[in-house]
Tab-separated table of C-alpha atoms in Angstrom:
chain	number	residue	atom	x	y	z
A	1417	MET	CA	18.260	-15.804	8.173
A	1418	GLU	CA	18.115	-11.916	7.444
A	1419	TYR	CA	15.394	-10.849	5.243
A	1420	VAL	CA	14.626	-7.517	3.178
A	1421	LEU	CA	11.259	-6.921	1.826
A	1422	LEU	CA	10.429	-5.334	-1.694
A	1423	SER	CA	6.873	-4.345	-1.928
A	1424	ALA	CA	4.615	-2.017	-3.972
A	1425	ILE	CA	1.813	-0.213	-2.042
A	1426	GLY	CA	-1.727	-0.818	-2.808
A	1427	ASP	CA	-5.266	0.067	-1.494
A	1428	SER	CA	-5.149	-2.711	0.872
A	1429	ASP	CA	-2.009	-1.523	2.502
A	1430	PRO	CA	-1.267	-0.766	5.308
A	1431	ILE	CA	-4.309	-2.298	7.043
A	1432	ARG	CA	-7.574	-3.252	5.426
A	1433	ASP	CA	-10.832	-4.170	7.572
A	1434	GLY	CA	-9.315	-4.533	10.907
A	1435	TYR	CA	-6.370	-6.767	9.381
A	1436	ASP	CA	-2.875	-6.490	8.304
A	1437	GLY	CA	-2.448	-5.344	4.554
A	1438	PRO	CA	-0.207	-7.737	2.524
A	1439	SER	CA	3.086	-5.810	3.282
A	1440	LEU	CA	2.539	-5.415	6.877
A	1441	HIS	CA	1.445	-8.940	7.330
A	1442	ILE	CA	4.697	-9.828	5.764
A	1443	VAL	CA	6.675	-7.636	8.072
A	1444	ARG	CA	4.659	-9.424	10.951
A	1445	LYS	CA	5.617	-12.903	9.957
A	1446	TYR	CA	9.220	-12.388	8.430
A	1447	ARG	CA	10.585	-9.486	10.370
A	1448	PRO	CA	12.723	-8.145	7.866
A	1449	LYS	CA	15.699	-5.775	8.779
A	1450	LYS	CA	14.614	-3.290	6.002
A	1451	VAL	CA	11.603	-2.872	3.634
A	1452	TYR	CA	11.924	-0.975	0.177
A	1453	LEU	CA	8.383	0.380	-0.706
A	1454	ILE	CA	7.456	1.815	-4.248
A	1455	PHE	CA	4.635	4.410	-4.499
A	1456	THR	CA	2.686	5.306	-7.776
A	1457	ALA	CA	2.050	8.873	-7.839
A	1458	ALA	CA	-1.371	8.559	-6.121
A	1459	MET	CA	0.081	6.398	-3.028
A	1460	GLN	CA	2.842	8.711	-2.927
A	1461	LYS	CA	0.659	11.762	-2.002
A	1462	ARG	CA	-0.883	9.727	0.773
A	1463	ASP	CA	2.328	8.851	1.992
A	1464	ILE	CA	3.750	12.231	2.301
A	1465	ASP	CA	0.657	13.487	3.673
A	1466	THR	CA	0.319	11.031	6.612
A	1467	ASN	CA	3.567	8.745	6.428
A	1468	CYS	CA	1.278	5.733	7.428
A	1469	TYR	CA	3.214	3.119	5.734
A	1470	GLU	CA	6.360	3.551	7.630
A	1471	ARG	CA	4.489	4.331	10.931
A	1472	ALA	CA	2.740	0.909	10.398
A	1473	ILE	CA	5.949	-0.873	9.748
A	1474	CYS	CA	7.674	0.499	12.524
A	1475	TYR	CA	5.051	-0.205	14.947
A	1476	LEU	CA	5.550	-3.688	14.484
A	1477	GLU	CA	9.269	-3.745	13.998
A	1478	LYS	CA	10.875	-0.755	15.700
A	1479	GLU	CA	14.316	-1.207	14.353
A	1480	CYS	CA	13.213	-1.896	10.618
A	1481	ILE	CA	14.415	0.549	8.125
A	1482	VAL	CA	12.214	1.753	5.386
A	1483	ASP	CA	13.350	2.748	1.938
A	1484	LYS	CA	10.851	4.868	-0.038
A	1485	THR	CA	10.635	5.121	-3.901
A	1486	TYR	CA	8.369	7.657	-5.233
A	1487	THR	CA	7.379	7.528	-8.886
A	1488	ASP	CA	5.498	9.636	-11.122
A	1489	ILE	CA	3.463	6.857	-12.573
A	1490	GLU	CA	-0.167	7.735	-12.737
A	1491	ASN	CA	-1.481	4.524	-14.594
A	1492	ALA	CA	-0.980	1.549	-12.200
A	1493	SER	CA	-2.042	-0.793	-14.895
A	1494	ASP	CA	0.702	-0.287	-17.462
A	1495	PHE	CA	3.073	-3.201	-17.214
A	1496	ASP	CA	6.055	-1.296	-19.025
A	1497	ALA	CA	5.914	1.423	-16.339
A	1498	PHE	CA	7.040	-1.204	-13.468
A	1499	HIS	CA	9.323	-3.557	-15.499
A	1500	ASN	CA	12.741	-1.287	-15.467
A	1501	LEU	CA	11.639	0.126	-12.049
A	1502	PHE	CA	11.526	-3.517	-10.232
A	1503	SER	CA	14.400	-4.884	-11.723
A	1504	GLU	CA	16.728	-2.025	-11.179
A	1505	THR	CA	15.337	-1.766	-7.585
A	1506	ILE	CA	16.060	-5.569	-7.026
A	1507	ASN	CA	19.728	-4.933	-8.331
A	1508	ARG	CA	20.029	-1.981	-5.923
A	1509	ILE	CA	18.721	-4.209	-3.021
A	1510	ARG	CA	21.389	-6.899	-3.531
A	1511	LEU	CA	24.135	-4.578	-3.598
A	1512	GLU	CA	22.984	-2.875	-0.442
A	1513	ASN	CA	22.116	-6.256	1.348
A	1514	PRO	CA	24.431	-8.857	-0.066
A	1515	GLU	CA	23.730	-11.496	2.483
A	1516	ALA	CA	19.953	-11.046	3.041
A	1517	LYS	CA	17.336	-12.852	1.409
A	1518	ILE	CA	15.132	-10.904	-0.881
A	1519	LEU	CA	11.091	-11.267	-0.387
A	1520	LEU	CA	8.915	-9.845	-3.042
A	1521	ASN	CA	5.409	-8.836	-1.927
A	1522	VAL	CA	3.213	-10.261	-4.720
A	1523	SER	CA	-0.150	-9.341	-3.279
A	1524	SER	CA	-0.128	-5.682	-2.793
A	1525	GLY	CA	-0.946	-3.321	-5.760
A	1526	THR	CA	-2.602	-3.866	-9.064
A	1527	PRO	CA	-2.800	-7.150	-10.980
A	1528	GLN	CA	-0.155	-5.573	-13.272
A	1529	MET	CA	2.291	-4.645	-10.355
A	1530	ASN	CA	1.882	-8.317	-9.117
A	1531	THR	CA	2.413	-9.827	-12.501
A	1532	THR	CA	5.576	-7.836	-12.980
A	1533	MET	CA	7.071	-8.703	-9.854
A	1534	CYS	CA	6.343	-12.338	-10.544
A	1535	LEU	CA	8.034	-12.033	-13.619
A	1536	GLU	CA	11.140	-10.830	-11.817
A	1537	VAL	CA	11.204	-13.943	-9.816
A	1538	VAL	CA	10.925	-16.135	-12.959
A	1539	SER	CA	13.761	-14.135	-15.130
A	1540	HIS	CA	15.961	-12.501	-12.509
A	1541	SER	CA	19.364	-14.391	-11.841
A	1542	LEU	CA	19.282	-13.457	-8.076
A	1543	LEU	CA	17.659	-15.720	-5.825
A	1544	LEU	CA	14.175	-14.030	-4.886
A	1545	GLN	CA	11.328	-15.469	-2.871
A	1546	PRO	CA	7.879	-14.201	-3.460
A	1547	VAL	CA	5.428	-14.173	-0.625
A	1548	GLN	CA	1.744	-14.447	-1.309
A	1549	VAL	CA	-0.714	-13.281	1.401
A	1550	SER	CA	-4.433	-14.380	1.278
A	1551	SER	CA	-7.223	-12.340	2.431
A	1552	PRO	CA	-8.585	-12.822	5.763
A	1553	ASN	CA	-11.745	-14.370	4.507
A	1554	ARG	CA	-10.139	-16.187	1.715
A	1555	SER	CA	-11.775	-14.572	-0.921
A	1556	SER	CA	-11.738	-11.166	-2.999
A	1557	ASN	CA	-11.162	-7.802	-0.994
A	1558	VAL	CA	-13.301	-6.095	-3.394
A	1559	ASN	CA	-16.058	-5.545	-1.038
A	1560	THR	CA	-14.013	-5.030	2.294
A	1561	SER	CA	-13.765	-1.617	3.506
A	1562	HIS	CA	-10.552	0.537	3.238
A	1563	PHE	CA	-8.569	2.256	5.843
A	1564	ASP	CA	-8.331	5.885	5.400
A	1565	PRO	CA	-5.182	7.537	6.888
A	1566	TYR	CA	-6.862	11.191	6.860
A	1567	THR	CA	-9.841	10.229	9.085
A	1568	CYS	CA	-8.907	7.191	11.151
A	1569	ASP	CA	-6.298	6.987	14.097
A	1570	LEU	CA	-3.497	4.645	12.772
A	1571	GLU	CA	-2.050	3.609	16.144
A	1572	ASP	CA	-5.377	3.016	17.519
A	1573	GLU	CA	-6.272	0.700	14.235
A	1574	LEU	CA	-2.952	-0.897	14.658
A	1575	HIS	CA	-3.509	-1.886	18.263
A	1576	ASN	CA	-6.803	-3.398	17.710
A	1577	LEU	CA	-5.855	-5.397	14.620
A	1578	LEU	CA	-7.287	-9.032	14.764
A	1579	ASP	CA	-3.762	-10.249	13.492
A	1580	ASN	CA	-2.495	-9.377	16.850
A	1581	LEU	CA	-4.508	-12.455	18.493
A	1582	ASP	CA	-2.230	-15.054	19.315
A	1583	ASP	CA	-4.296	-17.646	17.523
A	1584	ALA	CA	-4.343	-15.425	14.269
A	1585	PRO	CA	-3.312	-17.512	11.307
A	1586	ASN	CA	-0.030	-16.789	9.203
A	1587	ARG	CA	-1.581	-15.881	5.921
A	1588	CYS	CA	1.872	-15.731	4.096
A	1589	SER	CA	2.505	-18.420	1.597
A	1590	GLU	CA	5.681	-18.861	-0.617
A	1591	PRO	CA	4.581	-20.191	-4.086
A	1592	GLY	CA	6.734	-22.293	-5.916
A	1593	LEU	CA	7.118	-22.026	-9.947
A	1594	ILE	CA	3.867	-23.499	-10.613
A	1595	GLY	CA	2.359	-21.006	-7.907
A	1596	ILE	CA	4.198	-17.993	-9.535
A	1597	ARG	CA	2.794	-19.022	-12.847
A	1598	ARG	CA	-0.567	-19.251	-11.589
A	1599	SER	CA	-0.433	-15.812	-9.765
A	1600	MET	CA	1.051	-14.343	-12.877
A	1601	ILE	CA	-1.983	-15.600	-15.024
A	1602	ARG	CA	-4.510	-14.782	-12.199
A	1603	ASN	CA	-3.420	-11.459	-12.347
A	1604	GLN	CA	-3.311	-11.215	-16.141
A	1605	VAL	CA	-6.981	-12.562	-16.151
A	1606	LYS	CA	-7.959	-10.023	-13.645
A	1607	SER	CA	-6.573	-7.050	-15.611
A	1608	LEU	CA	-8.309	-8.380	-18.775
A	1609	ILE	CA	-11.658	-8.838	-17.333
A	1610	ILE	CA	-11.555	-5.228	-15.603
A	1611	ASN	CA	-11.148	-4.015	-19.203
A	1612	TRP	CA	-13.802	-6.389	-20.541
A	1613	GLU	CA	-11.454	-8.534	-22.654
A	1614	TYR	CA	-13.285	-11.878	-22.316
A	1615	LYS	CA	-11.773	-13.455	-25.335
A	1616	GLY	CA	-8.221	-12.977	-24.124
A	1617	ALA	CA	-9.166	-14.043	-20.640
A	1618	TYR	CA	-10.700	-17.211	-21.791
A	1619	ASP	CA	-7.910	-18.080	-24.203
A	1620	LEU	CA	-5.289	-17.555	-21.453
A	1621	ILE	CA	-7.169	-19.683	-18.814
A	1622	ASN	CA	-7.682	-22.386	-21.675
A	1623	GLU	CA	-3.818	-22.420	-22.707
A	1624	ASN	CA	-3.233	-23.003	-18.899
A	1625	ALA	CA	-6.232	-25.179	-18.134
A	1626	LEU	CA	-4.009	-27.627	-15.758
A	1627	LEU	CA	-3.516	-24.643	-13.427
A	1628	PHE	CA	-7.191	-23.696	-12.789
A	1629	THR	CA	-10.561	-25.289	-12.396
A	1630	GLU	CA	-13.159	-26.416	-15.278
A	1631	ARG	CA	-15.540	-23.865	-13.319
A	1632	LEU	CA	-13.512	-20.913	-14.114
A	1633	LYS	CA	-12.832	-22.031	-17.867
A	1634	LEU	CA	-16.772	-22.394	-18.209
A	1635	ILE	CA	-17.545	-19.013	-16.675
A	1636	LEU	CA	-15.008	-17.130	-19.028
A	1637	HIS	CA	-16.336	-19.129	-22.106
A	1638	HIS	CA	-19.727	-18.028	-21.074
A	1639	ALA	CA	-18.450	-14.465	-20.700
A	1640	TYR	CA	-16.966	-14.565	-24.376
A	1641	LEU	CA	-19.814	-15.954	-26.004
A	1642	ARG	CA	-22.216	-13.718	-24.198
A	1643	SER	CA	-19.913	-10.513	-25.398
A	1644	LEU	CA	-20.734	-11.599	-28.910
A	1645	PRO	CA	-23.541	-12.172	-28.204
A	1646	GLU	CA	-24.023	-15.939	-29.221
A	1647	GLU	CA	-27.221	-16.789	-27.309
A	1648	LYS	CA	-27.765	-20.447	-27.365
A	1649	GLY	CA	-24.050	-21.272	-26.539
A	1650	ALA	CA	-23.821	-18.790	-23.445
A	1651	GLU	CA	-26.917	-20.077	-22.069
A	1652	ASP	CA	-26.133	-23.734	-22.411
A	1653	ILE	CA	-22.804	-23.155	-20.560
A	1654	ALA	CA	-24.850	-21.068	-17.886
A	1655	LYS	CA	-27.306	-23.985	-17.287
A	1656	MET	CA	-23.865	-25.904	-16.362
A	1657	LEU	CA	-23.244	-23.514	-13.602
A	1658	ASP	CA	-24.472	-22.791	-10.351
A	1659	VAL	CA	-25.057	-19.160	-11.066
A	1660	TYR	CA	-27.774	-19.238	-13.825
A	1661	TYR	CA	-30.269	-17.188	-12.272
A	1662	ALA	CA	-27.505	-14.311	-11.717
A	1663	LEU	CA	-26.694	-14.513	-15.123
A	1664	TYR	CA	-30.127	-14.709	-16.617
A	1665	PRO	CA	-32.333	-12.676	-14.419
A	1666	VAL	CA	-34.933	-12.068	-17.278
A	1667	ARG	CA	-35.951	-15.250	-18.911
A	1668	ASN	CA	-38.826	-13.496	-21.170
A	1669	ASN	CA	-38.476	-15.284	-24.565
A	1670	ASP	CA	-38.940	-11.584	-26.213
A	1671	ALA	CA	-36.978	-9.679	-23.741
A	1672	LYS	CA	-33.808	-11.913	-23.244
A	1673	PRO	CA	-32.526	-11.520	-26.691
A	1674	VAL	CA	-32.741	-7.582	-26.559
A	1675	CYS	CA	-31.328	-7.464	-23.151
A	1676	ASP	CA	-28.336	-9.686	-24.264
A	1677	TYR	CA	-28.095	-7.467	-27.456
A	1678	TYR	CA	-27.744	-4.530	-25.135
A	1679	LEU	CA	-25.226	-6.009	-22.881
A	1680	ALA	CA	-22.954	-6.791	-25.949
A	1681	THR	CA	-23.349	-3.215	-27.144
A	1682	SER	CA	-22.583	-1.983	-23.708
A	1683	LEU	CA	-19.014	-3.763	-23.930
A	1684	ARG	CA	-18.405	-1.776	-27.089
A	1685	MET	CA	-18.829	1.861	-25.304
A	1686	LYS	CA	-16.834	0.348	-22.245
A	1687	ARG	CA	-13.979	-0.609	-24.431
A	1688	LYS	CA	-14.238	2.378	-26.579
A	1689	GLU	CA	-15.083	0.819	-29.723
A	1690	LEU	CA	-17.216	3.534	-31.139
A	1691	ASN	CA	-17.621	2.557	-34.522
A	1692	ASP	CA	-18.926	-0.930	-33.362
A	1693	PHE	CA	-20.773	0.685	-30.622
A	1694	LEU	CA	-22.787	2.793	-33.049
A	1695	LEU	CA	-23.346	-0.047	-35.412
A	1696	ARG	CA	-25.000	-1.953	-32.728
A	1697	VAL	CA	-26.883	0.876	-31.008
A	1698	SER	CA	-28.382	1.661	-34.478
A	1699	ALA	CA	-29.615	-1.979	-34.934
A	1700	LEU	CA	-30.898	-2.126	-31.357
A	1701	ALA	CA	-32.778	1.136	-31.577
A	1702	GLU	CA	-34.374	0.213	-34.871
A	1703	HIS	CA	-35.570	-3.034	-33.360
A	1704	LEU	CA	-37.021	-1.218	-30.454
A	1705	LEU	CA	-38.417	1.538	-32.720
A	1706	LYS	CA	-40.237	-1.344	-34.463
A	1707	MET	CA	-41.637	-3.062	-31.264
A	1708	GLU	CA	-42.930	0.630	-30.216
A	1709	VAL	CA	-44.302	1.264	-33.669
A	1710	ASP	CA	-46.118	-1.956	-33.986
A	1711	ASP	CA	-47.718	-1.514	-30.795
A	1712	ALA	CA	-48.856	2.003	-31.560
A	1713	LEU	CA	-50.533	0.998	-34.633
A	1714	GLY	CA	-52.187	-2.116	-32.840
A	1715	GLY	CA	-49.958	-4.527	-34.828
A	1716	ILE	CA	-47.923	-4.505	-37.962
A	1717	ASP	CA	-50.558	-6.577	-39.628
A	1718	THR	CA	-52.905	-3.820	-39.805
A	1719	ILE	CA	-50.726	-2.194	-42.709
A	1720	ALA	CA	-48.717	-4.949	-43.981
A	1721	ASP	CA	-48.391	-8.472	-45.050
A	1722	GLU	CA	-45.846	-11.098	-44.557
A	1723	ASN	CA	-44.205	-13.151	-47.341
A	1724	SER	CA	-44.943	-16.802	-46.433
A	1725	LYS	CA	-41.611	-17.750	-48.041
A	1726	ASN	CA	-39.002	-15.307	-46.691
A	1727	GLY	CA	-40.757	-13.490	-43.789
A	1728	SER	CA	-40.336	-9.904	-45.264
A	1729	LEU	CA	-43.216	-7.392	-44.663
A	1730	SER	CA	-44.626	-5.427	-47.518
A	1731	ILE	CA	-46.991	-2.575	-47.200
A	1732	ASN	CA	-50.779	-3.483	-48.106
A	1733	HIS	CA	-52.397	-0.044	-48.945
A	1734	GLU	CA	-55.758	-1.237	-48.613
A	1735	LYS	CA	-55.014	-2.048	-45.110
A	1736	VAL	CA	-53.465	1.189	-44.685
A	1737	ALA	CA	-56.647	3.074	-46.031
A	1738	LYS	CA	-58.865	1.018	-43.897
A	1739	ASN	CA	-57.000	1.050	-40.493
A	1740	HIS	CA	-54.884	4.275	-40.786
A	1741	PRO	CA	-56.297	6.259	-43.658
A	1742	ASN	CA	-54.198	9.207	-42.700
A	1743	LEU	CA	-50.988	7.279	-42.668
A	1744	ALA	CA	-51.164	6.637	-46.420
A	1745	ARG	CA	-49.606	10.022	-47.576
A	1746	TYR	CA	-46.359	9.308	-45.336
A	1747	LEU	CA	-45.939	6.127	-47.089
A	1748	ASP	CA	-46.202	7.007	-50.773
A	1749	THR	CA	-42.916	8.205	-51.400
A	1750	TRP	CA	-41.681	4.909	-50.006
A	1751	ALA	CA	-40.983	1.363	-51.279
A	1752	TYR	CA	-43.636	-1.277	-50.654
A	1753	ASN	CA	-41.151	-3.435	-48.717
A	1754	ILE	CA	-41.142	-2.304	-45.209
A	1755	ASN	CA	-37.694	-1.155	-43.762
A	1756	THR	CA	-36.114	1.034	-41.027
A	1757	TYR	CA	-37.037	4.006	-42.815
A	1758	THR	CA	-40.677	3.188	-43.166
A	1759	TYR	CA	-40.743	3.044	-39.485
A	1760	GLU	CA	-39.261	6.254	-39.026
A	1761	SER	CA	-41.815	7.463	-41.588
A	1762	ILE	CA	-44.559	6.079	-39.596
A	1763	ASN	CA	-43.213	7.743	-36.416
A	1764	LYS	CA	-43.557	11.041	-38.416
A	1765	TYR	CA	-47.219	10.032	-38.776
A	1766	LEU	CA	-47.585	9.299	-35.171
A	1767	ALA	CA	-46.410	12.558	-34.142
A	1768	ASN	CA	-48.809	14.278	-36.277
A	1769	GLN	CA	-51.419	12.262	-34.444
A	1770	GLY	CA	-49.925	13.353	-31.134
A	1771	MET	CA	-48.245	9.947	-30.496
A	1772	GLU	CA	-44.528	10.264	-31.401
A	1773	ILE	CA	-42.221	7.772	-30.037
A	1774	SER	CA	-39.118	9.967	-28.781
A	1775	GLY	CA	-35.800	9.023	-27.717
A	1776	TYR	CA	-34.303	7.708	-31.040
A	1777	ASN	CA	-33.306	10.897	-32.816
A	1778	GLU	CA	-29.531	11.382	-31.449
A	1779	ILE	CA	-29.007	7.784	-32.581
A	1780	PHE	CA	-30.441	7.794	-36.087
A	1781	ASP	CA	-28.623	11.250	-36.474
A	1782	LEU	CA	-25.228	9.655	-35.681
A	1783	ARG	CA	-26.134	6.724	-37.862
A	1784	ASN	CA	-26.610	9.012	-40.909
A	1785	LYS	CA	-23.685	11.000	-40.085
A	1786	ARG	CA	-21.580	7.752	-40.083
A	1787	ASN	CA	-23.463	6.844	-43.366
A	1788	ASP	CA	-22.440	10.092	-44.799
A	1789	SER	CA	-18.867	9.225	-44.134
A	1790	ALA	CA	-18.923	5.752	-44.692
A	1791	HIS	CA	-16.410	5.907	-47.521
A	1792	SER	CA	-13.879	7.732	-45.694
A	1793	ILE	CA	-10.955	6.404	-43.279
A	1794	LYS	CA	-12.258	8.651	-40.456
A	1795	SER	CA	-13.489	6.644	-37.487
A	1796	MET	CA	-16.177	7.689	-34.908
A	1797	SER	CA	-14.928	9.825	-32.124
A	1798	GLU	CA	-16.530	11.056	-28.908
A	1799	SER	CA	-16.712	14.449	-30.489
A	1800	ASP	CA	-19.175	13.238	-33.111
A	1801	TYR	CA	-21.515	12.438	-30.298
A	1802	LYS	CA	-21.258	15.991	-28.827
A	1803	ASP	CA	-22.185	17.347	-32.472
A	1804	VAL	CA	-25.591	15.933	-31.638
A	1805	ASP	CA	-25.600	16.910	-27.905
A	1806	THR	CA	-24.942	13.511	-26.494
A	1807	THR	CA	-22.644	10.935	-25.278
A	1808	PRO	CA	-22.331	6.931	-25.734
A	1809	GLU	CA	-23.259	6.935	-21.987
A	1810	MET	CA	-26.308	9.047	-22.315
A	1811	ILE	CA	-27.207	6.798	-25.315
A	1812	LEU	CA	-27.214	3.603	-23.425
A	1813	HIS	CA	-28.816	4.883	-20.377
A	1814	ASN	CA	-31.771	5.951	-22.674
A	1815	LEU	CA	-31.907	2.694	-24.287
A	1816	GLN	CA	-32.029	1.055	-20.991
A	1817	LEU	CA	-34.936	3.059	-20.131
A	1818	LYS	CA	-36.510	2.006	-23.576
A	1819	ILE	CA	-36.128	-1.448	-22.654
A	1820	LYS	CA	-37.628	-1.118	-19.171
A	1821	SER	CA	-40.711	0.876	-20.610
A	1822	ILE	CA	-41.186	-1.755	-23.441
A	1823	PHE	CA	-41.136	-5.021	-21.283
A	1824	GLY	CA	-42.237	-3.455	-17.987
A	1825	LYS	CA	-42.135	-5.916	-15.040
A	1826	GLU	CA	-40.414	-8.611	-17.203
A	1827	ILE	CA	-37.064	-6.551	-16.672
A	1828	VAL	CA	-34.920	-6.923	-13.580
A	1829	SER	CA	-32.635	-4.124	-13.216
A	1830	SER	CA	-29.735	-6.343	-12.380
A	1831	VAL	CA	-29.735	-7.629	-16.069
A	1832	PHE	CA	-27.910	-4.575	-17.204
A	1833	ASN	CA	-25.037	-5.358	-14.812
A	1834	VAL	CA	-24.446	-8.982	-16.164
A	1835	PHE	CA	-20.789	-8.436	-17.073
A	1836	GLU	CA	-20.206	-6.641	-13.563
A	1837	THR	CA	-21.770	-9.738	-12.137
A	1838	ILE	CA	-19.501	-12.269	-14.405
A	1839	ASN	CA	-16.380	-10.104	-13.362
A	1840	ALA	CA	-17.222	-10.603	-9.779
A	1841	ILE	CA	-17.667	-14.387	-10.031
A	1842	VAL	CA	-14.661	-14.654	-11.932
A	1843	ILE	CA	-12.734	-12.914	-9.164
A	1844	LYS	CA	-13.983	-15.074	-6.578
A	1845	GLU	CA	-13.127	-18.176	-8.408
A	1846	LEU	CA	-9.528	-16.960	-9.089
A	1847	ASP	CA	-9.059	-16.028	-5.801
A	1848	SER	CA	-10.230	-19.418	-4.226
A	1849	ILE	CA	-7.553	-21.264	-6.339
A	1850	VAL	CA	-4.316	-21.578	-4.138
């Protein structure tokens, strides 16, 4: 049987961490007579500069013909960019190699490229054989080192590959239709979580539950609830998993909901949902300001009374006169009920006492700016943040510092990267399902 191979080129090609990359491993095991390579703009530059992919293939299979397709595709996560390209290339391969079996590498490149390749297998009228290549350690490649064709000696690396050993395993597999569907969904889920879209990822796994593990479903359900945030439901699920302490490194009852709200807010920034981001940032800033003001006053009960029926606070001017006599003139113009603006007014008093609580002005300026245009159809954009000399990233960073300052040793830095931790757990679980 003669073979030809169609492969996109990704970061794991031609070699990675002392082993064959996916495309090279398929060449090693199938010995195709011709290899068709497709390059994104970034990979094209690397190939033009070093020719490392063809050199690696011909090092293993000297007579192999390498056909290269250069593209101007900049966004390797765009499904539509590859659909027509792959379909047209497969038709050309069949015309040029009518007797050969066409192999499709469904392991190299981005998840979107692999999913599009799998779609070709399911929908194409021609007989196509997908080939999947597992990583040498049977887990995600995220933390393994990349080969740099600009600084490494390719031939020396190829000579010393661990896949050259006589007892090196064959890491190629030929997934059937169930395997193809699982592979497609796996890549779709990876794409969704990379873009922080946990509801879509959870729904997709839930709809295809028979193809995946219950543990994966639970992790994604936790991620979706955590993104809302829905604290109790998310924590209940986390307690069922063996990674609870990685998901909840902070367990102080006061700090935990603040950290969870921060995490949900950070997702809005990562997804560029700037209107919702500002609403959440404002609420978080108001909560933290209240905590700092309460602490500076020695407790809010030094100036206010709590309504026993609904828990609302109202100013007690006798308490104010007794405990903070200079504060009274800052409160005279405000209603008796304590609200966010009351706290901002108290902060002006603290500033006059040399005790100003800083770090919130940009957030409240943005909040006021948004309130001024609340009845318009204009959405917040990053230029609005520039108007007050800040960025969404700077705001999050400053709030992170505030949380650390308020809660001190109760805060573990890893709490601010919980969604990155979740993504790593999900990818590891996905890659363990064969």
